[in-house]
Each structure stands twice: as structure tokens, then as C-alpha cells.
mmCIF file of C-alpha atoms (C1' of nucleotides) in Angstrom:
data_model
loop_
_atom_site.group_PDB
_atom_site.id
_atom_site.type_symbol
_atom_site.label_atom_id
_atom_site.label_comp_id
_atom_site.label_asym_id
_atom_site.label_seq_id
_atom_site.Cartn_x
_atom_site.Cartn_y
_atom_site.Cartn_z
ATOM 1 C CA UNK A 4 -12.199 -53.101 20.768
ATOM 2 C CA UNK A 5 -15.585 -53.053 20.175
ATOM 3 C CA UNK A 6 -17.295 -50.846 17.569
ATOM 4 C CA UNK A 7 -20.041 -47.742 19.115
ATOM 5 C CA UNK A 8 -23.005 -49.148 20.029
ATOM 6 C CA UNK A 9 -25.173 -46.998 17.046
ATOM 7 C CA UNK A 10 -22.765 -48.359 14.162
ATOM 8 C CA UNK A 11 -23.745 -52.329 15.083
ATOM 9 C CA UNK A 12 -26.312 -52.914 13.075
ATOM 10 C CA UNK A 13 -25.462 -50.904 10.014
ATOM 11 C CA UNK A 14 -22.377 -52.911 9.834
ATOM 12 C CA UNK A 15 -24.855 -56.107 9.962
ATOM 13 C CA UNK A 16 -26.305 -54.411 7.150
ATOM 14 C CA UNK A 17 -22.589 -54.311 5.421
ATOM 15 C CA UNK A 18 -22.145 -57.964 6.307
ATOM 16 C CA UNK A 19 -25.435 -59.291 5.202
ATOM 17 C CA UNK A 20 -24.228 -57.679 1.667
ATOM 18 C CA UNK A 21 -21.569 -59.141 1.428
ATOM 19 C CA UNK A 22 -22.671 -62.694 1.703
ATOM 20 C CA UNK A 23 -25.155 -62.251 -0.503
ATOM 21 C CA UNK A 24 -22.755 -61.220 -3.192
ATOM 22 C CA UNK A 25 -21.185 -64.194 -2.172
ATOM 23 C CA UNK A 26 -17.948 -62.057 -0.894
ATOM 24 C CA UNK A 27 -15.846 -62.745 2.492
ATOM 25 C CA UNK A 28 -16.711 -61.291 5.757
ATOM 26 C CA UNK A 29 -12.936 -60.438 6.751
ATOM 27 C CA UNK A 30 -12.089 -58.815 9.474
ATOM 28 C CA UNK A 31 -10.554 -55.860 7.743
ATOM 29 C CA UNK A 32 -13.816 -55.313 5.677
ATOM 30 C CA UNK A 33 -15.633 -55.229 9.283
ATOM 31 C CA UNK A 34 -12.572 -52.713 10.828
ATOM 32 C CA UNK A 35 -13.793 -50.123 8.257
ATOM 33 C CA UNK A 36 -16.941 -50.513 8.416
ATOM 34 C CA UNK A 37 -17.294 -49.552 11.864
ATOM 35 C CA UNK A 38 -15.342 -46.772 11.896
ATOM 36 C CA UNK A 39 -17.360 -45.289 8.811
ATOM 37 C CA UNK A 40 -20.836 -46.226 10.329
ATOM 38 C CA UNK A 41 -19.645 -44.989 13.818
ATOM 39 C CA UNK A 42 -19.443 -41.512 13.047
ATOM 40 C CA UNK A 43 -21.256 -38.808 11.066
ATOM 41 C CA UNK A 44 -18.153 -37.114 9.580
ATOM 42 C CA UNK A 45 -16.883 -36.749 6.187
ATOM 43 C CA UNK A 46 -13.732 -38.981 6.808
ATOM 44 C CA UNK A 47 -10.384 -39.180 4.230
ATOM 45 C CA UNK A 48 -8.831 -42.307 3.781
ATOM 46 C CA UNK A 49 -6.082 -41.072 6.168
ATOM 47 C CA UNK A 50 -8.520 -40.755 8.916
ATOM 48 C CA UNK A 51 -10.327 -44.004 8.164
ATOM 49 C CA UNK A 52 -6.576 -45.448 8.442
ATOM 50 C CA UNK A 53 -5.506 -43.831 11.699
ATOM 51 C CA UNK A 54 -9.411 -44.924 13.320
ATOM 52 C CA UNK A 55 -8.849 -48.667 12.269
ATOM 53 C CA UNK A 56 -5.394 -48.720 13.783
ATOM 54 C CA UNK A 57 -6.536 -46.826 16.685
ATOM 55 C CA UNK A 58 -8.984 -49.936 17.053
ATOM 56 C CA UNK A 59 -6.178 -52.244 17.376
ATOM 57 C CA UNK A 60 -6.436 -53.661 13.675
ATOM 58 C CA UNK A 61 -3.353 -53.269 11.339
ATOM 59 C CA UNK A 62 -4.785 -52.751 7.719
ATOM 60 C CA UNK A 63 -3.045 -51.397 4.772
ATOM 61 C CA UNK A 64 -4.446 -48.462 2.638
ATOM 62 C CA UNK A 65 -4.871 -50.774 -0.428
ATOM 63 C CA UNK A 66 -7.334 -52.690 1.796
ATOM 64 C CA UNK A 67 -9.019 -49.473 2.599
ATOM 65 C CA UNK A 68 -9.568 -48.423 -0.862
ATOM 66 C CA UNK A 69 -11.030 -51.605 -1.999
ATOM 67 C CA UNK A 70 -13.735 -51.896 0.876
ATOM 68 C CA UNK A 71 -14.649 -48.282 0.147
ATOM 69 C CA UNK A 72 -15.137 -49.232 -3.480
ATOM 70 C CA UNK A 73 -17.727 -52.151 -2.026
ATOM 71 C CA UNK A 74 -19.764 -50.039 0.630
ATOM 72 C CA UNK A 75 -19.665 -47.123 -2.317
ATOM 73 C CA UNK A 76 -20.948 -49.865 -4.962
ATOM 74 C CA UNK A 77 -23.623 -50.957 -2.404
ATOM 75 C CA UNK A 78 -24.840 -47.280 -1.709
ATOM 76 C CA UNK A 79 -24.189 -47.381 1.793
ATOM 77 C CA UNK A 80 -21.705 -44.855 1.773
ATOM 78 C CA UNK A 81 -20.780 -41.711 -0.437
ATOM 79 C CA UNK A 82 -17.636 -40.344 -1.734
ATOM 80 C CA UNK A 83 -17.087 -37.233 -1.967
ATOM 81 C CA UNK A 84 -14.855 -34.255 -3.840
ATOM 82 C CA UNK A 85 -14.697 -30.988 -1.550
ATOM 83 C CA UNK A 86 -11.724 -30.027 -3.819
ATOM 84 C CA UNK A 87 -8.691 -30.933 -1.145
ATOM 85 C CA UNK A 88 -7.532 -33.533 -3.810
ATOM 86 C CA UNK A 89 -8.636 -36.734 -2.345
ATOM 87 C CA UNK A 90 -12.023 -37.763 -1.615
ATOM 88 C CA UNK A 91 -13.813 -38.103 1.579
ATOM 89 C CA UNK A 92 -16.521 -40.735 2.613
ATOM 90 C CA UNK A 93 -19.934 -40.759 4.917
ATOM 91 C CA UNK A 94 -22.074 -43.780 5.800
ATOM 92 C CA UNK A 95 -26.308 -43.085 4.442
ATOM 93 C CA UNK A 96 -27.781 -44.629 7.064
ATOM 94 C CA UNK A 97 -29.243 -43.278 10.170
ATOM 95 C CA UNK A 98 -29.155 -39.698 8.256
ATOM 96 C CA UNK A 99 -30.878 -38.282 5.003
ATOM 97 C CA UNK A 100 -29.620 -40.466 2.418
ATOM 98 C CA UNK A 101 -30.116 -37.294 0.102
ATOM 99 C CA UNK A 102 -28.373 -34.019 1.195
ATOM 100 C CA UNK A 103 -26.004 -31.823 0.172
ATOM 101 C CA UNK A 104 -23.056 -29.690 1.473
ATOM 102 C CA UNK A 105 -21.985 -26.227 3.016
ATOM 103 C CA UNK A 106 -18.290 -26.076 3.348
ATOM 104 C CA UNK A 107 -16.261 -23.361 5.392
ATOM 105 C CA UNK A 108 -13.358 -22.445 3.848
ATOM 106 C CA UNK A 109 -12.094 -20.492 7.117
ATOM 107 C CA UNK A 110 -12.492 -23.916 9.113
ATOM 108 C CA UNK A 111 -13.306 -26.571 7.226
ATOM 109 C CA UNK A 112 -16.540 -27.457 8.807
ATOM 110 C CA UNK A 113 -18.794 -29.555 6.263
ATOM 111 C CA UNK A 114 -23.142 -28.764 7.385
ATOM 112 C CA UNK A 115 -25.175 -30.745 6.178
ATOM 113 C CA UNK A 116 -28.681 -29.368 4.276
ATOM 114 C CA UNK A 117 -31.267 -30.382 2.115
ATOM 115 C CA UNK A 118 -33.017 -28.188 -0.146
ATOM 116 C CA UNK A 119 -36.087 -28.646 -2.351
ATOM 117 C CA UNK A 120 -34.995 -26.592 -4.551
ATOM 118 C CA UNK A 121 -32.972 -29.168 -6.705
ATOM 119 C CA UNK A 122 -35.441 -31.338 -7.419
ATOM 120 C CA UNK A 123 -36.934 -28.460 -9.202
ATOM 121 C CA UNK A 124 -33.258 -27.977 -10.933
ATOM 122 C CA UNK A 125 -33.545 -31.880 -11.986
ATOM 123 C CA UNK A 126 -37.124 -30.751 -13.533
ATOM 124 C CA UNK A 127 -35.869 -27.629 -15.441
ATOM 125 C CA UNK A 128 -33.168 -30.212 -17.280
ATOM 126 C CA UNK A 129 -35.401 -32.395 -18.047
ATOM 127 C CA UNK A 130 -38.167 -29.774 -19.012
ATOM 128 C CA UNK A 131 -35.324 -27.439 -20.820
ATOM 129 C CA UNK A 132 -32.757 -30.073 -22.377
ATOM 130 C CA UNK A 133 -34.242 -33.612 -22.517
ATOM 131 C CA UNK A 134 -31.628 -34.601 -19.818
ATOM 132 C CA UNK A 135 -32.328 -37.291 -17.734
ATOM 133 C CA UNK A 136 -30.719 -36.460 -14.323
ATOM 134 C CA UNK A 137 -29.317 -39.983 -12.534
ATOM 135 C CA UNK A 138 -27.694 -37.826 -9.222
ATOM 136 C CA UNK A 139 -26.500 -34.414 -8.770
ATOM 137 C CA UNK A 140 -23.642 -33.067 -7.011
ATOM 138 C CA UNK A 141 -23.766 -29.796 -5.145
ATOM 139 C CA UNK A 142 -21.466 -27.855 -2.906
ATOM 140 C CA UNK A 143 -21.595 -24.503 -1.591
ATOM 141 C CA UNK A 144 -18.731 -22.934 -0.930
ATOM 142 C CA UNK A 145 -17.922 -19.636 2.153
ATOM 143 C CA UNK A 146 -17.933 -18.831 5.451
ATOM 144 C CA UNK A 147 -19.991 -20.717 8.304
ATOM 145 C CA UNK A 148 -22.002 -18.976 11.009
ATOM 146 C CA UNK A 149 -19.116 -19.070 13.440
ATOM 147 C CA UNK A 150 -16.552 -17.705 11.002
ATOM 148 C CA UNK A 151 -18.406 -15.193 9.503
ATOM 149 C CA UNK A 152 -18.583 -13.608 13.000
ATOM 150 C CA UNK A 153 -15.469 -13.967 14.423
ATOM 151 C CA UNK A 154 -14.691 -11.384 10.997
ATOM 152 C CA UNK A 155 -12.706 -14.683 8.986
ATOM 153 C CA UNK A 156 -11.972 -13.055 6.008
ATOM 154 C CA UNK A 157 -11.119 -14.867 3.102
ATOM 155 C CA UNK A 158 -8.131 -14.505 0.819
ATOM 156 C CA UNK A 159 -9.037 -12.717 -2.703
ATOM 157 C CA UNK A 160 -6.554 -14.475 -4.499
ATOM 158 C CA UNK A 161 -4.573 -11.243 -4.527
ATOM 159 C CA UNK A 162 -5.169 -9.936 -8.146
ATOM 160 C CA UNK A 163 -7.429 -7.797 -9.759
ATOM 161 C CA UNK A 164 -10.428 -8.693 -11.742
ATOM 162 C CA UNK A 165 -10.838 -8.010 -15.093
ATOM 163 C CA UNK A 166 -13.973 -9.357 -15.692
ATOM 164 C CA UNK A 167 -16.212 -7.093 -14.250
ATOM 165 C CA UNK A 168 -14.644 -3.775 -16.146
ATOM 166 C CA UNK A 169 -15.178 -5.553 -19.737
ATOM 167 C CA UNK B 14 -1.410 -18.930 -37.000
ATOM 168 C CA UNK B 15 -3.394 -16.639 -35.966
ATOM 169 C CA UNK B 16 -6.598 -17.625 -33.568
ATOM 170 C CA UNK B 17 -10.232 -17.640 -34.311
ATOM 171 C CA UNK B 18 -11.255 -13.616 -34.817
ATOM 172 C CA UNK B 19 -13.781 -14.456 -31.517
ATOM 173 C CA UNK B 20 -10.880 -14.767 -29.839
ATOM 174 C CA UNK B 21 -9.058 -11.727 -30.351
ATOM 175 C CA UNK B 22 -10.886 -9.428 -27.930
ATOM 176 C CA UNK B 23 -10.636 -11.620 -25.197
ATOM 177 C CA UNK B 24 -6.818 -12.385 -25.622
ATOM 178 C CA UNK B 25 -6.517 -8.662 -25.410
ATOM 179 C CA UNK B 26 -8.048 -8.825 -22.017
ATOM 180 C CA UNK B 27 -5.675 -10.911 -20.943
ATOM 181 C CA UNK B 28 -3.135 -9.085 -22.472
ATOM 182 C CA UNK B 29 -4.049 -5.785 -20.624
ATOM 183 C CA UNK B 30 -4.534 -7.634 -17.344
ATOM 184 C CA UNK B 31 -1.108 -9.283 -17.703
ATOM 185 C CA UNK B 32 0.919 -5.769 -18.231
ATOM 186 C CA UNK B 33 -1.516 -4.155 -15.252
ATOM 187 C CA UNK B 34 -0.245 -6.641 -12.972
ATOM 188 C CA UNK B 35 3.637 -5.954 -14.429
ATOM 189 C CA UNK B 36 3.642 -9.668 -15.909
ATOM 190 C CA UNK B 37 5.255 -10.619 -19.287
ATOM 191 C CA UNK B 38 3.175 -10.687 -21.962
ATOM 192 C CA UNK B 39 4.757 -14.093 -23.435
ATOM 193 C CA UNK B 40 4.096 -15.961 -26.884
ATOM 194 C CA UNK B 41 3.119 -18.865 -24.539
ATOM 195 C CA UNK B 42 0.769 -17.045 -22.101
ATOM 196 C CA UNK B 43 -0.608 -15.406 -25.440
ATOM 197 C CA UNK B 44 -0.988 -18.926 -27.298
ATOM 198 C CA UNK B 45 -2.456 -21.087 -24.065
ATOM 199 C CA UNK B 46 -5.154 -17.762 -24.207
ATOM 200 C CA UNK B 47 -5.909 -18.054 -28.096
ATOM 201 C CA UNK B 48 -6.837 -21.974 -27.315
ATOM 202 C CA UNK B 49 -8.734 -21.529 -24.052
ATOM 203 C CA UNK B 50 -10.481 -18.182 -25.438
ATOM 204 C CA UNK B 51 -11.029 -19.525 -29.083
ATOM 205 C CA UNK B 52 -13.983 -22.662 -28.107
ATOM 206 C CA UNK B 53 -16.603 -22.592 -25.584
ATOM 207 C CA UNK B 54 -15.691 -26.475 -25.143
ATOM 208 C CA UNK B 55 -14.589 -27.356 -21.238
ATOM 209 C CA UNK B 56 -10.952 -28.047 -21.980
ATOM 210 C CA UNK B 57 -8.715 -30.248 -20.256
ATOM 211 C CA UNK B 58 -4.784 -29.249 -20.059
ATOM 212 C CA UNK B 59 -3.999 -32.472 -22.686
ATOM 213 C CA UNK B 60 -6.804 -30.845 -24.839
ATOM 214 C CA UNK B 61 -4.840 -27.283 -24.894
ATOM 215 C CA UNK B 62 -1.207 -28.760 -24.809
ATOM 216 C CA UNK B 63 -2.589 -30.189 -28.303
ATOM 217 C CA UNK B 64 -4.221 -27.575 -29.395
ATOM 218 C CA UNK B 65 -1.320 -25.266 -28.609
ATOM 219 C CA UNK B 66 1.285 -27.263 -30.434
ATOM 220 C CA UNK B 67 -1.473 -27.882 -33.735
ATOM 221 C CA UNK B 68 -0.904 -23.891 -34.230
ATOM 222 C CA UNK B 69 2.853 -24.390 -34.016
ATOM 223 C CA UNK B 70 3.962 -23.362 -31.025
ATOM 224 C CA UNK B 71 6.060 -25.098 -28.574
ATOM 225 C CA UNK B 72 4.979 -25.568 -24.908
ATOM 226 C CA UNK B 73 5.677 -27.373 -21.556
ATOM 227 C CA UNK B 74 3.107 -28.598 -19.941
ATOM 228 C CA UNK B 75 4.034 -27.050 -16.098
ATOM 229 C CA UNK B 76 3.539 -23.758 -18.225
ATOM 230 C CA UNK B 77 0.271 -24.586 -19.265
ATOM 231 C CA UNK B 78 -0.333 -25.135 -15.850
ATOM 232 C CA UNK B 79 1.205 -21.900 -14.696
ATOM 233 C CA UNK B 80 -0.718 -20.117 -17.253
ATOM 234 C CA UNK B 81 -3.819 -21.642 -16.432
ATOM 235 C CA UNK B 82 -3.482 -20.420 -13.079
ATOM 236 C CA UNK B 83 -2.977 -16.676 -13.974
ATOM 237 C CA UNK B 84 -5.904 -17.538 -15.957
ATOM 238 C CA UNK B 85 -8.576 -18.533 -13.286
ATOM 239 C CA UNK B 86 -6.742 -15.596 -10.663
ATOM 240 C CA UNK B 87 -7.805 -13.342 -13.365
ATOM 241 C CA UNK B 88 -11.222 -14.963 -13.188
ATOM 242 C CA UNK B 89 -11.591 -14.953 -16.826
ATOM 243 C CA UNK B 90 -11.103 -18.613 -16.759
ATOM 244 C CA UNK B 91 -13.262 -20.968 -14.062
ATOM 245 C CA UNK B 92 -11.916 -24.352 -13.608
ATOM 246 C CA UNK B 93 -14.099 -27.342 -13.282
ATOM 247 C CA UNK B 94 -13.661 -30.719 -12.046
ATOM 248 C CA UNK B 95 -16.125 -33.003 -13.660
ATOM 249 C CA UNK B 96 -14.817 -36.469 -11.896
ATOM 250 C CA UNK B 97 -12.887 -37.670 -14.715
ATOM 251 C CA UNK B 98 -9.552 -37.388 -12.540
ATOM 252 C CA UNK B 99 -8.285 -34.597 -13.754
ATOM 253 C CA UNK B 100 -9.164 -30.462 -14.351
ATOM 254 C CA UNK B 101 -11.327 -29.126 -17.025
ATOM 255 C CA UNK B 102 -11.359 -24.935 -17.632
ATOM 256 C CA UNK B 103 -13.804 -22.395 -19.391
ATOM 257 C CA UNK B 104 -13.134 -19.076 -20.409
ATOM 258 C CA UNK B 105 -16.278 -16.780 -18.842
ATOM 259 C CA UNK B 106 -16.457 -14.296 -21.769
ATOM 260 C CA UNK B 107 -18.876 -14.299 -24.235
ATOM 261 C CA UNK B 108 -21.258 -16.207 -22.511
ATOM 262 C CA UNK B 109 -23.424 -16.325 -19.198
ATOM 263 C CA UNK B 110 -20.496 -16.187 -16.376
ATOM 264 C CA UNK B 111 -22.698 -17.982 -13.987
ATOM 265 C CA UNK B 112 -23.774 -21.262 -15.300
ATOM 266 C CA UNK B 113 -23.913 -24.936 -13.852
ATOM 267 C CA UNK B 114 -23.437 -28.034 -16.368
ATOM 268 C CA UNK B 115 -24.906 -31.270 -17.685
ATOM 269 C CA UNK B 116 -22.505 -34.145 -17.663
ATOM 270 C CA UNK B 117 -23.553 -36.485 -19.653
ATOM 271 C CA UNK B 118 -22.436 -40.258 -18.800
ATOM 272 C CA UNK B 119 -23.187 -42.046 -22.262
ATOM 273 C CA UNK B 120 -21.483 -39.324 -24.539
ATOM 274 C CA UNK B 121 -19.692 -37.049 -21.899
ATOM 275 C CA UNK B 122 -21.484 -34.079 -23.517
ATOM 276 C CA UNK B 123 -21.573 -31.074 -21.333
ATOM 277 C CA UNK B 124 -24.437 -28.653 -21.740
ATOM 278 C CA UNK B 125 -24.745 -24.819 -19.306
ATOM 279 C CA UNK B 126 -27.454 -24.324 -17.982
ATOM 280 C CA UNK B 127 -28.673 -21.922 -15.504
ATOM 281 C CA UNK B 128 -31.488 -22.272 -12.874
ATOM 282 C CA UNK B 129 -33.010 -19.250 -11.027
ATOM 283 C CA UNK B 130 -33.751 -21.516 -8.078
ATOM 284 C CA UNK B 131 -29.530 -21.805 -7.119
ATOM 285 C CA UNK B 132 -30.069 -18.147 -5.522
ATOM 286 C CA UNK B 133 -32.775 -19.287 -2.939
ATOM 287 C CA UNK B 134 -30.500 -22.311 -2.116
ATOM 288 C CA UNK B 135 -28.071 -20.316 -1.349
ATOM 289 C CA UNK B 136 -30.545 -18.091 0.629
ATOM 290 C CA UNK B 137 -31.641 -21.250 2.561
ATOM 291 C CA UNK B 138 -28.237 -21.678 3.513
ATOM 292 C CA UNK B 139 -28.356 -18.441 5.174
ATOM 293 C CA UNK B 140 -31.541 -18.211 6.932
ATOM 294 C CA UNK B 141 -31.160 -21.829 7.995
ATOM 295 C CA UNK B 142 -27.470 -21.899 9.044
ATOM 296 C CA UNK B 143 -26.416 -18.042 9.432
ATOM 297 C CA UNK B 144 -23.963 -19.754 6.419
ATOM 298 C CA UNK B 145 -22.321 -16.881 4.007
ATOM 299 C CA UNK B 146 -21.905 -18.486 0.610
ATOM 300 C CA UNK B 147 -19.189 -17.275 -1.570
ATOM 301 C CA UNK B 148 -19.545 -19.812 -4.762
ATOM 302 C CA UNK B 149 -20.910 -23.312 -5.308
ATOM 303 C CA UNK B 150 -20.733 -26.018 -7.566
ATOM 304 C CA UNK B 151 -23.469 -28.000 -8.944
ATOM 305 C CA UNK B 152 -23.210 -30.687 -11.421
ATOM 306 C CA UNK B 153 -26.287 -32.938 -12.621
ATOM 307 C CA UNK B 154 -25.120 -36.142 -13.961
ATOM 308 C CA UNK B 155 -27.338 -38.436 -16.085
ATOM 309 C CA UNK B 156 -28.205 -38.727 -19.783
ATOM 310 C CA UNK B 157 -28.665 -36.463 -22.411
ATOM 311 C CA UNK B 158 -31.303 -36.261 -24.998
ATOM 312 C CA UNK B 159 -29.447 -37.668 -27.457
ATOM 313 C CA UNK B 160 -27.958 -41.065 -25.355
ATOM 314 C CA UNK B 161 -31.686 -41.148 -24.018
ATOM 315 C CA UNK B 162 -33.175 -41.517 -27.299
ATOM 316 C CA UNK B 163 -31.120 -43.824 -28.518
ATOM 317 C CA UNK B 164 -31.897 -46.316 -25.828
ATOM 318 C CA UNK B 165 -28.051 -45.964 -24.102
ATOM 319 C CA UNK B 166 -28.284 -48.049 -20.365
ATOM 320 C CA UNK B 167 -26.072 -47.006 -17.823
ATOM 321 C CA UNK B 168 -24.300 -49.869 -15.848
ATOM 322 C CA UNK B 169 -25.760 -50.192 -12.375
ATOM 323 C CA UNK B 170 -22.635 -50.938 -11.069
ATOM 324 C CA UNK B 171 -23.199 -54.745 -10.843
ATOM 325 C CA UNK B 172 -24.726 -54.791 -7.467
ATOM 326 C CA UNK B 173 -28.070 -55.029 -5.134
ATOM 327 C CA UNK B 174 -28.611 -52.154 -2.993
ATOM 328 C CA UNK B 175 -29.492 -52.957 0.301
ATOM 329 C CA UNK B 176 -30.206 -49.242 1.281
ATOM 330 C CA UNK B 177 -33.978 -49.842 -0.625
ATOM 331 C CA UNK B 178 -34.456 -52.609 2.164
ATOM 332 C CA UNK B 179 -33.222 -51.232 5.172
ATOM 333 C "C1'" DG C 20 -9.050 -77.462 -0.048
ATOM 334 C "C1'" DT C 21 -10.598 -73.703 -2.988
ATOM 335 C "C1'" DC C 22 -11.100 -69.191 -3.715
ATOM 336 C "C1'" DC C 23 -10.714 -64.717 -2.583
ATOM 337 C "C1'" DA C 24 -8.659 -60.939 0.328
ATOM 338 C "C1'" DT C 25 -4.673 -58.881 2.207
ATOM 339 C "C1'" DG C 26 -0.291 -56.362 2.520
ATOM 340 C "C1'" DC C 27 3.445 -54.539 0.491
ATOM 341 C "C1'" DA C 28 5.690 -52.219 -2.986
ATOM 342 C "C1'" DA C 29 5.667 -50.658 -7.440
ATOM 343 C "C1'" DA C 30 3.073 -48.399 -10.898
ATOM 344 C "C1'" DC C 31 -0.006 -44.755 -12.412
ATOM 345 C "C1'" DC C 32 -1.734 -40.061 -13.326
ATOM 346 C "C1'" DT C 33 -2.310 -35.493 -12.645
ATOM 347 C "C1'" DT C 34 -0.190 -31.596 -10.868
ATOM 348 C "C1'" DT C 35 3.770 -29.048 -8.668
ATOM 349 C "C1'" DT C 36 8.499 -27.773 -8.080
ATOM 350 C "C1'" DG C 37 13.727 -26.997 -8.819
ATOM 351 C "C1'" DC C 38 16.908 -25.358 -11.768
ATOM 352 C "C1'" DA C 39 19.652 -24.007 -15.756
ATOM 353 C "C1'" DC C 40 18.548 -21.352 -19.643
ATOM 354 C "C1'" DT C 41 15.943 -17.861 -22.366
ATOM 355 C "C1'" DA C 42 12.851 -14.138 -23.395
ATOM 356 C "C1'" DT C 43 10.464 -9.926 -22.062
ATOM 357 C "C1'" DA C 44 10.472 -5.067 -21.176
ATOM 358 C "C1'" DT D 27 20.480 -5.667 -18.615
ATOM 359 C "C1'" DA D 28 17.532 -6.908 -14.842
ATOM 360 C "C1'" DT D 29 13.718 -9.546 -13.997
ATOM 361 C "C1'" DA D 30 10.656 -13.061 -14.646
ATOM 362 C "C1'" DG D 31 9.166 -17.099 -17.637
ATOM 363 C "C1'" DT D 32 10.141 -21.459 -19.892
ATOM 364 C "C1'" DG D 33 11.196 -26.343 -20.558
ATOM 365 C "C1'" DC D 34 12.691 -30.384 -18.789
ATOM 366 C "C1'" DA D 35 12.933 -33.716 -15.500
ATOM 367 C "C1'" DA D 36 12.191 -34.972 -10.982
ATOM 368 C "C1'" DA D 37 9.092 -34.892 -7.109
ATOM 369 C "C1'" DA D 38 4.750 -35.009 -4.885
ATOM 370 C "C1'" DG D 39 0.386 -36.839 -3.556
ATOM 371 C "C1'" DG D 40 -3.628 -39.674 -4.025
ATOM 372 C "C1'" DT D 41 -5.136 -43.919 -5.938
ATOM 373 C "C1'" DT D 42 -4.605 -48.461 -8.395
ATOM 374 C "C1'" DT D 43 -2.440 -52.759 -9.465
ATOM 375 C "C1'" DG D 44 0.610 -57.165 -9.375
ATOM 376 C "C1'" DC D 45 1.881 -60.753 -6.805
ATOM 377 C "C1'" DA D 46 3.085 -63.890 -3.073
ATOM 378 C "C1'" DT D 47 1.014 -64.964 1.288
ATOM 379 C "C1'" DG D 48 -2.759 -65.736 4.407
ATOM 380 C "C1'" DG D 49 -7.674 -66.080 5.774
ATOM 381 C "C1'" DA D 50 -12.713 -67.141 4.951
ATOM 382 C "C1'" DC D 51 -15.911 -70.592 4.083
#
DNA sequence: GTCCATGCAAACCTTTTGCACTATA
DNA sequence: TATAGTGCAAAAGGTTTGCATGGAC
């Protein structure tokens, strides 16, 4: 099976890297790399599995973690923490290479924004602390447009809270 | 022994909250409280388990854990995940609930901070995406003053980046 | 032919869970 | 004394590693 048409020549770009760093083109490397440049979502390591065998290519997760560790090392892809306990990866090409998230937690939808407000953030550390900011990591957390009006509500964790009588 | 005098009030939160919600006040709940309440340090469970046991108490780690979680419920804890792998936790007394941190990557110093401009993020995410936030997490990675100063380098990972050329 | 990648299974680490026993109220 | 918590050990779940085999160049 052949990769979509849009993810061709970012996997070129993948492949190019690689012999420069003097590293095999395998097949497997190539299997993962199109399914990660051929879509815009945040995908697991499950999903990246199930896509490559869905391709046709038997590859074992092992395989999967060590190409993500060379398109993460080579900045063309991000990993990411939404908190689900594993980590979820998207390609930086052919999108802003610099954006940050809105997750739903009634559905799990990820939107991605950009604001110009954290470069200003990056500023105040340096400006406040001496910090030298080298990348940021941002996530907002709630309800998206689509949630919020079909009246998701979202579970209070049950208890009371203490905090705001003390 | 007894905890630092800081401490006191906020154990006695805890305390009250427990018996409100018709939970057993135990030595252990009381002791993983003492540690958590008695630094403003970002504690991981290893960190408390020690600290626990160094005032002479006995404790299991899955009750830290269980503890912990009453803890953050209560919301006078907030847990953080700083990419280290594992969990780090706050208390939110005594200091400025809201607050984002520092991490730095030479010294793994972590230093709150607060910036006014997280609200009209958060109002961009409305306006923009009809998005209702209920909490985010930002963390600004880099290095601090101190590891700046002193000249510290941060590996670059080994590798070109292609992205520049693209 | 050399070197590196792959696949599998085992190891690793943090966190969660089951269960017999103990402490709280 | 009834109820819920504790400790221990085992399990769970994601990720990493060791090693014999196979593929890239």
C-alpha cells in the first residue's frame, strides 16, 4: 500500500535524515513514517501500531518506539503528555511547528491554537527570574464548543473543597 | 516527632476535611500530611515515603498513594507531572494557589511563577474556539539563572535538524 | 561482508489492586 | 464492634533493553 499522497515528501524529508546520519532506510522506519506524516492527529503508539499493520507491514512496538525516538530527535515530530499515561505523537510539517493544545475532557478532541501570549510568558521569566526558556509546554484543559452545548458536564471529583472556606 | 509548626494549621485542614467526609483520621493520613504540608518543595512519592519513615513512622507505599489521592480530591494538594516519569505534588496553602513553574534542566530547580497573560489565553481559547477551559498546565523548560551563569550547555540531542531547511 | 535494525520476550518503573489483618470511631 | 484503612505482594500498563536473527548498504 502506498502512503497518502500529502505525507510523500515529508517522509523524503525523514529519509534524507537518515542517510545523512549515516542510519538505514528500513522499511519499518518508512512504515511509520507515513502513517505519522499522513495524518494531522495526535496518534498513541497503539494507533501508530494498528495504522502500520493496517498498511500491510508487520512491525513490533519496540521498532515503533525507537523510530519515534529518531523523528522526535530530528524535530520532525512531537511527543506529547495529555495525562492518559502514555504519550502521543504529531508530525511539524505542513502545520505550525509552534502551537499548543485545547483538550476536551467530555470527548477527547485535541484543537490546535497558537497564542502570542507565551512568548510574552517566556519574556516575564527571563525579565523576572534570569531563566532562560529552551521550550514550553502548555495544555488547557475543559470542555470544547460541541460539548459545552450539548450540556457535558464534568465530574467534580465528588468531594468537597476545603480550600476555598480557609 | 512532631512536624514543622507551619505545618500544623494546614494538617488541621485536612484533619477537619477528613472527619466532614466521615473518613478516618489515621496516624498515616496525618504523617503523609505533616511531610507534604511541612516544605513548599514539589515532592515526589519516594521523596515523602522517606520523609515519612525519617520521623519514625511506618508506611506502605500504595498508602501514600491512597493518601495522596484524598489529598489532591481535597484540592489542597495539586499534582504535577514534570516529565521525569513519575508524579510530583504541592500542597496549595500558604502560597499563591495558581502558579505555573520553571523546570530547570541543568539543576532541576523549580521556581512558581505567575503570569497575568495565562487569563487572556484562556480567553482566546474561548472567543476563538467557543472552548470552556476548566484548568491548564504550563511548564517552561530551560535554564535557570544560576546554570546560566555558570556557563551549563544543554545537549542538543546529538543531531541536525532538518526542520530549519525544509 | 560489515554493521546496524528488527522482533520477541524479559526487564523496568511507576502506579493500582486484592486480600488478610489492624486501627479508627 | 462495625467499618474502613493498612501493608504486602502481585498485577497492570507503558516503555526500555538484551540478544539472536535478518536486512541495508
Amino acid at each position: 500500500m502506498t502512503p497518502p499522497v500529502a505525507a510523500v515528501p515529508f517522509v523524503r524529508v525523514f529519509a534524507r535524515y537518515l542517510r545523512e546520519q549515516g542510519l538505514p532506510v528500513t522499511h519499518q522506519r518508512i512504515a511509520v513514517a507515513d502513517v505519522v506524516f499522513g495524518t494531522d492527529e495526535h496518534l498513541s503508539v497503539d494507533q501508530i501500531e494498528g495504522r502500520v499493520r493496517d498498511q500491510g507491514d508487520r512491525i513490533g512496538k519496540a521498532t515503533i518506539y525507537r523510530t519515534l525516538d529518531l523523528l522526535v530527535r530530528s524535530r520532525l515530530v512531537a511527543e506529547h503528555d495529555f495525562g492518559e499515561g502514555f504519550k502521543r505523537y504529531e508530525h511539524r510539517l505542513s502545520r505550525q511547528p509552534e502551537h499548543e493544545h485545547l483538550i476536551c475532557l467530555g470527548c477527547d478532541k485535541v484543537t490546535e491554537f497558537h497564542s502570542r501570549e507565551l512568548k510574552k510568558i517566556q519574556d516575564q521569566a527571563v525579565a523576572e527570574f534570569g531563566f532562560q526558556p529552551t521550550r514550553l509546554s502548555l495544555e488547557v484543559y475543559g470542555l470544547c464548543a460541541a460539548c459545552h452545548e450539548a450540556g457535558v458536564e464534568l465530574p467534580d471529583y465528588g468531594l468537597t473543597c476545603p480550600i476555598d472556606s480557609v
